[in-house]
Amino acid sequence: MGKLTVRALRAVLAVVFAGTVLVQALMVWALATDPEDGSLPLTPLRLITIVGLMSAQVALVCVWRLVAMVRRGTVFSHAAFRYVDGVIGAIVAASLVWFAVTAVNAPGQREDPGVTVIMGGIGLAILGVALVVLLLRMLLTQAVARDVEAARMQAELDEVI
């Protein structure tokens, strides 16, 4: 991974992280100062937004750490699993948050339940992303096993030579 790519990715991650923190702060401020007018369940939606952004922040931090490991050449180690598992957990949490948004929104969609069905489909798609990352974790497991085996074989070869 080139230096320019790492810097660009880190810049994007930092901007997105700062944006999520700003939105969370605004949601907390809105919870404290802006009363509901009854048209929408604002308090649950604001709380769900805060929790959803936390899951995004966990994923961002884990990706940042994985990028650092790639840059150092240590991504094919057991330490990487902690961060990949963090990304998977954050994606699953995001899908649960989306299902909560769907549940809060559903009563207002009684006349047009198609919106709720579409929102449920989006939640399933988010879970699908978690499954793709799980598949990539399995590939990482195989790569780490092969790397360990190659190191063992290299050590044996070094003893013979």
Coordinates of N, CA, C and O in Angstrom, one line a residue:
M1 N 0.9 -1.2 0.0 CA 0.0 0.0 0.0 C 0.9 1.2 0.0 O 1.7 1.4 0.9
G2 N 0.7 2.1 -1.0 CA 1.5 3.3 -1.1 C 1.3 4.3 0.0 O 0.2 4.4 0.6
K3 N 2.2 5.2 0.1 CA 2.1 6.3 1.1 C 0.9 7.2 0.8 O 0.2 7.6 1.7
L4 N 0.8 7.5 -0.5 CA -0.3 8.4 -0.9 C -1.7 7.8 -0.6 O -2.6 8.4 -0.1
T5 N -1.8 6.5 -0.8 CA -3.1 5.8 -0.6 C -3.4 5.8 0.9 O -4.5 6.0 1.3
V6 N -2.3 5.5 1.7 CA -2.5 5.5 3.2 C -2.9 6.8 3.7 O -3.9 7.0 4.5
R7 N -2.3 7.9 3.2 CA -2.6 9.2 3.7 C -4.0 9.6 3.3 O -4.7 10.2 4.0
A8 N -4.4 9.3 2.0 CA -5.7 9.6 1.6 C -6.8 8.9 2.4 O -7.8 9.5 2.8
L9 N -6.5 7.6 2.6 CA -7.5 6.8 3.4 C -7.6 7.4 4.8 O -8.7 7.5 5.4
R10 N -6.5 7.7 5.4 CA -6.5 8.2 6.8 C -7.2 9.6 6.8 O -7.9 9.9 7.8
A11 N -7.0 10.4 5.8 CA -7.7 11.7 5.8 C -9.2 11.5 5.7 O -9.9 12.2 6.4
V12 N -9.6 10.6 4.9 CA -11.1 10.3 4.8 C -11.6 9.8 6.1 O -12.6 10.2 6.6
L13 N -10.9 8.8 6.7 CA -11.3 8.3 8.0 C -11.4 9.4 9.1 O -12.3 9.4 9.9
A14 N -10.4 10.3 9.1 CA -10.4 11.3 10.1 C -11.5 12.3 9.9 O -12.2 12.7 10.9
V15 N -11.8 12.6 8.6 CA -12.9 13.6 8.4 C -14.3 12.9 8.7 O -15.1 13.6 9.3
V16 N -14.4 11.7 8.4 CA -15.7 11.0 8.7 C -15.8 10.8 10.2 O -16.9 11.0 10.8
F17 N -14.7 10.5 10.9 CA -14.8 10.4 12.3 C -15.2 11.7 13.0 O -16.1 11.8 13.9
A18 N -14.6 12.8 12.5 CA -14.9 14.1 13.1 C -16.3 14.5 12.8 O -17.0 15.0 13.6
G19 N -16.8 14.1 11.6 CA -18.2 14.4 11.3 C -19.2 13.6 12.2 O -20.2 14.2 12.6
T20 N -18.9 12.4 12.5 CA -19.7 11.6 13.3 C -19.8 12.2 14.7 O -20.8 12.2 15.4
V21 N -18.6 12.6 15.2 CA -18.5 13.2 16.6 C -19.4 14.5 16.6 O -20.1 14.7 17.5
L22 N -19.3 15.3 15.5 CA -20.1 16.5 15.4 C -21.6 16.2 15.5 O -22.3 16.9 16.2
V23 N -22.0 15.3 14.7 CA -23.4 14.9 14.6 C -23.9 14.4 16.0 O -25.0 14.7 16.4
Q24 N -23.0 13.6 16.6 CA -23.4 13.1 17.9 C -23.6 14.2 18.9 O -24.5 14.2 19.7
A25 N -22.7 15.2 18.9 CA -22.8 16.3 19.8 C -24.0 17.1 19.5 O -24.7 17.5 20.5
L26 N -24.4 17.3 18.3 CA -25.6 18.0 17.9 C -26.8 17.2 18.4 O -27.8 17.8 18.8
M27 N -26.8 15.9 18.3 CA -27.9 15.1 18.8 C -28.1 15.2 20.3 O -29.2 15.3 20.8
V28 N -27.0 15.1 21.0 CA -27.1 15.3 22.5 C -27.6 16.7 22.8 O -28.5 16.8 23.7
W29 N -27.1 17.7 22.1 CA -27.6 19.1 22.3 C -29.1 19.1 22.0 O -29.9 19.7 22.8
A30 N -29.5 18.5 20.9 CA -30.9 18.5 20.6 C -31.8 17.8 21.6 O -32.9 18.2 21.9
L31 N -31.3 16.7 22.1 CA -32.0 16.0 23.2 C -32.2 16.8 24.4 O -33.3 16.8 25.0
A32 N -31.2 17.7 24.7 CA -31.3 18.5 25.9 C -32.2 19.8 25.7 O -32.8 20.2 26.7
T33 N -32.2 20.3 24.5 CA -32.8 21.6 24.4 C -34.1 21.6 23.5 O -34.9 22.6 23.6
D34 N -34.2 20.7 22.6 CA -35.3 20.8 21.6 C -36.4 19.8 22.0 O -36.3 18.6 21.8
P35 N -37.6 20.3 22.5 CA -38.6 19.3 22.8 C -39.3 18.8 21.6 O -39.3 19.4 20.5
E36 N -40.0 17.6 21.7 CA -40.7 17.0 20.6 C -42.0 17.8 20.4 O -42.6 18.2 21.4
D37 N -42.4 17.9 19.2 CA -43.7 18.5 18.9 C -44.8 17.5 18.6 O -45.9 17.8 18.4
G38 N -44.5 16.2 18.7 CA -45.5 15.2 18.5 C -45.6 14.6 17.1 O -46.3 13.6 16.9
S39 N -45.0 15.2 16.1 CA -45.2 14.8 14.8 C -44.3 13.5 14.5 O -44.7 12.7 13.7
L40 N -43.2 13.4 15.1 CA -42.3 12.3 15.0 C -41.7 11.9 16.3 O -41.6 12.8 17.2
P41 N -41.4 10.6 16.5 CA -40.7 10.2 17.8 C -39.3 10.6 17.8 O -38.4 9.8 17.5
L42 N -39.0 11.9 18.0 CA -37.6 12.5 17.9 C -36.7 11.9 18.9 O -35.5 11.6 18.5
T43 N -37.1 11.7 20.1 CA -36.1 11.3 21.2 C -35.6 9.9 20.8 O -34.4 9.7 20.8
P44 N -36.4 8.9 20.5 CA -35.9 7.6 20.1 C -35.0 7.7 18.8 O -33.9 7.0 18.8
L45 N -35.4 8.5 17.9 CA -34.6 8.6 16.7 C -33.2 9.2 17.0 O -32.2 8.9 16.4
R46 N -33.2 10.2 17.8 CA -31.9 10.9 18.2 C -31.0 9.9 19.0 O -29.8 9.8 18.7
L47 N -31.6 9.1 19.9 CA -30.8 8.1 20.6 C -30.3 7.1 19.7 O -29.1 6.6 19.8
I48 N -31.1 6.6 18.7 CA -30.7 5.6 17.8 C -29.6 6.2 16.9 O -28.6 5.5 16.6
T49 N -29.6 7.5 16.5 CA -28.6 8.1 15.8 C -27.3 8.1 16.5 O -26.2 7.8 15.9
I50 N -27.3 8.4 17.8 CA -26.1 8.5 18.6 C -25.5 7.1 18.7 O -24.2 6.9 18.5
V51 N -26.3 6.0 18.9 CA -25.7 4.7 19.0 C -25.2 4.2 17.6 O -24.2 3.6 17.5
G52 N -26.0 4.5 16.5 CA -25.5 4.2 15.2 C -24.2 4.8 14.8 O -23.3 4.1 14.2
L53 N -24.0 6.0 15.2 CA -22.7 6.7 14.9 C -21.6 6.1 15.7 O -20.5 6.1 15.3
M54 N -21.9 5.6 16.9 CA -20.9 4.9 17.7 C -20.4 3.7 17.0 O -19.2 3.4 17.0
S55 N -21.3 2.9 16.4 CA -20.9 1.7 15.7 C -20.0 2.1 14.5 O -19.1 1.4 14.2
A56 N -20.4 3.2 13.8 CA -19.5 3.7 12.7 C -18.1 4.1 13.2 O -17.1 3.8 12.6
Q57 N -18.1 4.7 14.4 CA -16.8 5.1 14.9 C -15.9 3.9 15.3 O -14.7 3.9 15.1
V58 N -16.5 2.9 15.8 CA -15.8 1.7 16.1 C -15.2 1.1 14.8 O -14.0 0.7 14.8
A59 N -16.0 1.0 13.8 CA -15.5 0.5 12.5 C -14.4 1.4 12.0 O -13.3 0.9 11.5
L60 N -14.5 2.7 12.1 CA -13.5 3.6 11.6 C -12.1 3.4 12.3 O -11.1 3.4 11.7
V61 N -12.2 3.3 13.6 CA -11.0 3.1 14.4 C -10.3 1.7 14.1 O -9.1 1.6 13.9
C62 N -11.2 0.7 13.9 CA -10.6 -0.6 13.5 C -10.0 -0.6 12.1 O -8.9 -1.2 11.9
V63 N -10.6 0.1 11.2 CA -10.0 0.2 9.9 C -8.7 1.0 9.9 O -7.7 0.7 9.3
W64 N -8.7 2.1 10.7 CA -7.4 2.8 10.9 C -6.3 1.9 11.4 O -5.2 2.0 10.9
R65 N -6.6 1.1 12.4 CA -5.6 0.2 12.9 C -5.2 -0.8 11.9 O -4.0 -1.2 11.8
L66 N -6.1 -1.3 11.1 CA -5.7 -2.3 10.1 C -4.9 -1.6 9.0 O -3.9 -2.3 8.5
V67 N -5.1 -0.4 8.7 CA -4.3 0.3 7.7 C -2.9 0.4 8.2 O -1.9 0.3 7.5
A68 N -2.8 0.7 9.5 CA -1.4 0.8 10.1 C -0.7 -0.5 10.1 O 0.5 -0.5 9.8
M69 N -1.5 -1.6 10.3 CA -0.8 -2.9 10.2 C -0.4 -3.2 8.8 O 0.6 -3.8 8.6
V70 N -1.2 -2.9 7.8 CA -0.9 -3.1 6.4 C 0.4 -2.3 6.1 O 1.3 -2.8 5.4
R71 N 0.5 -1.1 6.5 CA 1.6 -0.2 6.2 C 2.9 -0.8 6.8 O 4.0 -0.7 6.2
R72 N 2.8 -1.4 8.0 CA 3.9 -2.0 8.7 C 4.2 -3.4 8.2 O 5.2 -4.0 8.5
G73 N 3.3 -4.0 7.4 CA 3.5 -5.3 6.9 C 3.2 -6.4 8.0 O 3.7 -7.5 7.9
T74 N 2.3 -6.1 9.0 CA 2.0 -7.0 10.0 C 0.5 -7.5 10.0 O 0.1 -8.0 11.0
V75 N -0.1 -7.2 8.9 CA -1.6 -7.5 8.9 C -1.8 -9.0 8.9 O -2.9 -9.4 9.4
F76 N -0.9 -9.8 8.4 CA -1.1 -11.2 8.4 C -0.6 -11.8 9.7 O 0.4 -12.6 9.7
S77 N -1.2 -11.4 10.8 CA -0.9 -11.9 12.1 C -2.2 -12.0 12.9 O -3.3 -11.5 12.5
H78 N -2.1 -12.7 14.0 CA -3.3 -12.9 14.8 C -3.8 -11.6 15.4 O -5.0 -11.5 15.8
A79 N -3.0 -10.6 15.5 CA -3.4 -9.3 16.1 C -4.5 -8.6 15.2 O -5.3 -7.9 15.7
A80 N -4.5 -8.9 13.9 CA -5.4 -8.3 13.0 C -6.9 -8.8 13.2 O -7.8 -8.1 12.9
F81 N -7.0 -10.0 13.8 CA -8.3 -10.6 14.0 C -9.2 -9.7 14.9 O -10.4 -9.6 14.7
R82 N -8.6 -9.1 15.9 CA -9.3 -8.3 16.8 C -10.0 -7.1 16.1 O -11.1 -6.8 16.4
Y83 N -9.2 -6.5 15.2 CA -9.8 -5.4 14.4 C -10.8 -5.8 13.4 O -11.8 -5.1 13.2
V84 N -10.6 -6.9 12.8 CA -11.6 -7.4 11.8 C -12.9 -7.8 12.5 O -14.0 -7.5 12.1
D85 N -12.7 -8.4 13.7 CA -13.9 -8.7 14.5 C -14.6 -7.5 15.0 O -15.9 -7.4 15.0
G86 N -13.9 -6.4 15.2 CA -14.5 -5.1 15.6 C -15.3 -4.6 14.4 O -16.4 -4.0 14.7
V87 N -14.8 -4.7 13.2 CA -15.5 -4.2 12.1 C -16.8 -5.0 11.9 O -17.9 -4.4 11.6
I88 N -16.7 -6.3 12.0 CA -17.9 -7.2 11.9 C -18.9 -6.8 12.9 O -20.1 -6.7 12.6
G89 N -18.5 -6.7 14.2 CA -19.4 -6.3 15.2 C -20.1 -4.9 15.0 O -21.3 -4.8 15.2
A90 N -19.3 -4.0 14.5 CA -19.8 -2.7 14.2 C -20.9 -2.7 13.1 O -21.9 -2.0 13.2
I91 N -20.6 -3.5 12.1 CA -21.6 -3.7 11.0 C -22.9 -4.3 11.5 O -24.0 -3.9 11.1
V92 N -22.7 -5.4 12.3 CA -23.9 -6.0 12.9 C -24.7 -5.0 13.7 O -25.9 -5.0 13.7
A93 N -24.0 -4.3 14.5 CA -24.6 -3.2 15.4 C -25.4 -2.2 14.5 O -26.5 -1.8 14.8
A94 N -24.7 -1.8 13.4 CA -25.4 -0.9 12.5 C -26.7 -1.4 11.9 O -27.7 -0.7 11.8
S95 N -26.6 -2.7 11.6 CA -27.9 -3.3 11.0 C -29.0 -3.4 12.1 O -30.1 -3.1 11.8
L96 N -28.6 -3.7 13.3 CA -29.6 -3.7 14.4 C -30.1 -2.2 14.7 O -31.3 -2.1 14.9
V97 N -29.3 -1.3 14.6 CA -29.7 0.1 14.7 C -30.7 0.5 13.5 O -31.7 1.1 13.8
W98 N -30.4 0.0 12.3 CA -31.2 0.3 11.2 C -32.6 -0.4 11.4 O -33.6 0.2 11.1
F99 N -32.6 -1.6 11.9 CA -33.9 -2.3 12.2 C -34.6 -1.5 13.3 O -35.9 -1.5 13.2
A100 N -33.9 -0.9 14.3 CA -34.6 -0.1 15.3 C -35.3 1.1 14.6 O -36.4 1.5 14.9
V101 N -34.5 1.8 13.7 CA -35.1 2.9 12.9 C -36.3 2.4 12.2 O -37.4 3.1 12.1
T102 N -36.3 1.3 11.6 CA -37.4 0.7 10.8 C -38.6 0.5 11.7 O -39.7 0.9 11.4
A103 N -38.3 0.0 12.9 CA -39.4 -0.2 13.9 C -40.0 1.1 14.4 O -41.3 1.2 14.5
V104 N -39.2 2.1 14.6 CA -39.7 3.4 15.1 C -40.5 4.0 13.9 O -41.6 4.7 14.2
N105 N -40.1 3.9 12.7 CA -40.7 4.5 11.6 C -42.0 3.7 11.1 O -42.9 4.3 10.5
A106 N -42.1 2.5 11.4 CA -43.2 1.6 10.9 C -44.6 2.1 11.2 O -45.4 2.1 10.3
P107 N -44.9 2.6 12.4 CA -46.2 3.0 12.7 C -46.7 4.2 11.8 O -47.9 4.3 11.5
G108 N -45.8 5.0 11.3 CA -46.2 6.1 10.5 C -46.4 5.7 9.0 O -46.8 6.5 8.2
Q109 N -46.1 4.4 8.7 CA -46.1 3.9 7.3 C -47.3 2.9 7.2 O -47.2 2.1 6.3
R110 N -48.3 3.0 8.0 CA -49.4 2.0 7.9 C -50.1 2.0 6.5 O -50.5 1.0 6.1
E111 N -50.2 3.2 6.0 CA -50.9 3.3 4.7 C -50.0 2.8 3.5 O -50.5 2.4 2.5
D112 N -48.7 2.9 3.7 CA -47.8 2.5 2.7 C -46.7 1.6 3.3 O -45.6 2.1 3.5
P113 N -47.0 0.4 3.5 CA -46.0 -0.5 4.2 C -44.8 -0.9 3.4 O -43.9 -1.4 3.9
G114 N -44.9 -0.5 2.1 CA -43.7 -0.8 1.2 C -42.4 -0.1 1.7 O -41.4 -0.7 1.6
V115 N -42.6 1.1 2.3 CA -41.4 1.8 2.8 C -40.7 0.9 3.9 O -39.5 0.7 4.0
T116 N -41.6 0.4 4.8 CA -41.1 -0.5 5.9 C -40.4 -1.7 5.3 O -39.3 -2.2 5.8
V117 N -41.0 -2.3 4.3 CA -40.4 -3.5 3.7 C -39.0 -3.2 3.1 O -38.1 -3.9 3.2
I118 N -39.0 -2.0 2.4 CA -37.7 -1.6 1.8 C -36.7 -1.3 2.9 O -35.5 -1.7 2.7
M119 N -37.1 -0.7 3.9 CA -36.1 -0.4 5.0 C -35.6 -1.8 5.7 O -34.5 -1.9 6.0
G120 N -36.5 -2.7 5.8 CA -36.1 -4.1 6.3 C -35.1 -4.7 5.3 O -34.2 -5.3 5.7
G121 N -35.4 -4.5 4.0 CA -34.4 -5.1 3.0 C -33.0 -4.4 3.1 O -32.0 -5.1 3.0
I122 N -33.0 -3.1 3.4 CA -31.7 -2.4 3.6 C -31.0 -3.0 4.8 O -29.8 -3.2 4.8
G123 N -31.8 -3.3 5.9 CA -31.2 -3.9 7.1 C -30.6 -5.2 6.8 O -29.5 -5.6 7.2
L124 N -31.3 -6.0 5.9 CA -30.7 -7.3 5.5 C -29.4 -7.1 4.7 O -28.5 -7.9 4.8
A125 N -29.4 -6.1 3.8 CA -28.2 -5.8 3.0 C -27.1 -5.5 3.9 O -25.9 -5.9 3.6
I126 N -27.3 -4.7 5.0 CA -26.2 -4.4 5.9 C -25.7 -5.6 6.6 O -24.5 -5.8 6.7
L127 N -26.6 -6.5 6.9 CA -26.1 -7.8 7.5 C -25.3 -8.6 6.4 O -24.4 -9.3 6.8
G128 N -25.7 -8.5 5.2 CA -24.9 -9.1 4.1 C -23.5 -8.6 4.0 O -22.6 -9.3 3.8
V129 N -23.3 -7.3 4.3 CA -22.0 -6.7 4.3 C -21.2 -7.3 5.4 O -20.0 -7.7 5.3
A130 N -21.8 -7.6 6.6 CA -21.1 -8.2 7.7 C -20.7 -9.6 7.3 O -19.6 -10.1 7.7
L131 N -21.5 -10.3 6.5 CA -21.2 -11.6 6.1 C -20.0 -11.6 5.1 O -19.1 -12.5 5.1
V132 N -20.0 -10.6 4.3 CA -18.8 -10.5 3.3 C -17.5 -10.2 4.1 O -16.5 -10.8 3.8
V133 N -17.6 -9.4 5.1 CA -16.4 -9.1 6.0 C -16.0 -10.4 6.7 O -14.8 -10.7 6.9
L134 N -17.0 -11.2 7.1 CA -16.7 -12.5 7.8 C -16.0 -13.4 6.8 O -15.1 -14.1 7.2
L135 N -16.4 -13.4 5.6 CA -15.8 -14.2 4.6 C -14.3 -13.7 4.4 O -13.4 -14.6 4.3
L136 N -14.1 -12.4 4.4 CA -12.7 -11.9 4.3 C -11.9 -12.3 5.5 O -10.7 -12.5 5.4
R137 N -12.6 -12.4 6.7 CA -11.9 -12.8 7.9 C -11.4 -14.2 7.7 O -10.3 -14.6 8.1
M138 N -12.2 -15.1 7.1 CA -11.8 -16.5 6.9 C -10.6 -16.5 5.9 O -9.8 -17.4 6.1
L139 N -10.6 -15.7 4.9 CA -9.5 -15.6 4.0 C -8.2 -15.2 4.8 O -7.1 -15.7 4.5
L140 N -8.4 -14.2 5.7 CA -7.3 -13.8 6.5 C -6.8 -14.9 7.4 O -5.6 -15.1 7.6
T141 N -7.7 -15.7 7.9 CA -7.3 -16.9 8.7 C -6.4 -17.8 7.9 O -5.4 -18.3 8.3
Q142 N -6.8 -18.1 6.6 CA -6.0 -18.9 5.8 C -4.7 -18.3 5.5 O -3.6 -19.0 5.4
A143 N -4.6 -17.0 5.2 CA -3.4 -16.3 4.9 C -2.4 -16.4 6.1 O -1.2 -16.6 5.9
V144 N -3.0 -16.2 7.3 CA -2.1 -16.2 8.5 C -1.6 -17.6 8.7 O -0.4 -17.8 9.0
A145 N -2.4 -18.6 8.5 CA -2.0 -20.0 8.6 C -0.9 -20.3 7.6 O 0.1 -21.0 8.0
R146 N -1.0 -19.9 6.4 CA 0.0 -20.1 5.4 C 1.3 -19.4 5.7 O 2.4 -19.8 5.5
D147 N 1.2 -18.2 6.3 CA 2.3 -17.4 6.6 C 3.1 -18.0 7.8 O 4.3 -18.1 7.7
V148 N 2.4 -18.6 8.7 CA 3.0 -19.3 9.9 C 3.7 -20.5 9.3 O 4.8 -20.9 9.7
E149 N 3.0 -21.3 8.4 CA 3.6 -22.5 7.9 C 4.9 -22.1 7.0 O 5.9 -22.8 7.1
A150 N 4.8 -21.1 6.3 CA 6.0 -20.6 5.5 C 7.1 -20.3 6.4 O 8.3 -20.6 6.1
A151 N 6.8 -19.6 7.5 CA 7.9 -19.2 8.5 C 8.5 -20.5 9.1 O 9.7 -20.5 9.3
R152 N 7.7 -21.5 9.4 CA 8.2 -22.7 10.0 C 9.1 -23.4 9.0 O 10.2 -23.9 9.3
M153 N 8.6 -23.5 7.7 CA 9.4 -24.2 6.7 C 10.7 -23.4 6.4 O 11.8 -24.1 6.2
Q154 N 10.7 -22.1 6.5 CA 11.9 -21.3 6.3 C 12.9 -21.6 7.4 O 14.1 -21.7 7.2
A155 N 12.4 -21.7 8.6 CA 13.2 -22.0 9.8 C 13.9 -23.3 9.6 O 15.1 -23.5 9.9
E156 N 13.1 -24.3 9.2 CA 13.7 -25.7 8.9 C 14.7 -25.6 7.8 O 15.8 -26.3 8.0
L157 N 14.4 -24.9 6.8 CA 15.4 -24.8 5.7 C 16.7 -24.1 6.2 O 17.8 -24.5 5.8
D158 N 16.5 -23.1 7.0 CA 17.7 -22.4 7.5 C 18.6 -23.3 8.4 O 19.8 -23.2 8.4
E159 N 17.9 -24.2 9.1 CA 18.7 -25.2 9.9 C 19.5 -26.1 9.1 O 20.6 -26.5 9.4
V160 N 18.9 -26.5 7.9 CA 19.5 -27.5 7.0 C 20.7 -26.8 6.4 O 21.8 -27.4 6.2
I161 N 20.6 -25.6 6.0 CA 21.6 -24.8 5.3 C 22.6 -24.4 6.3 O 23.7 -24.5 6.4

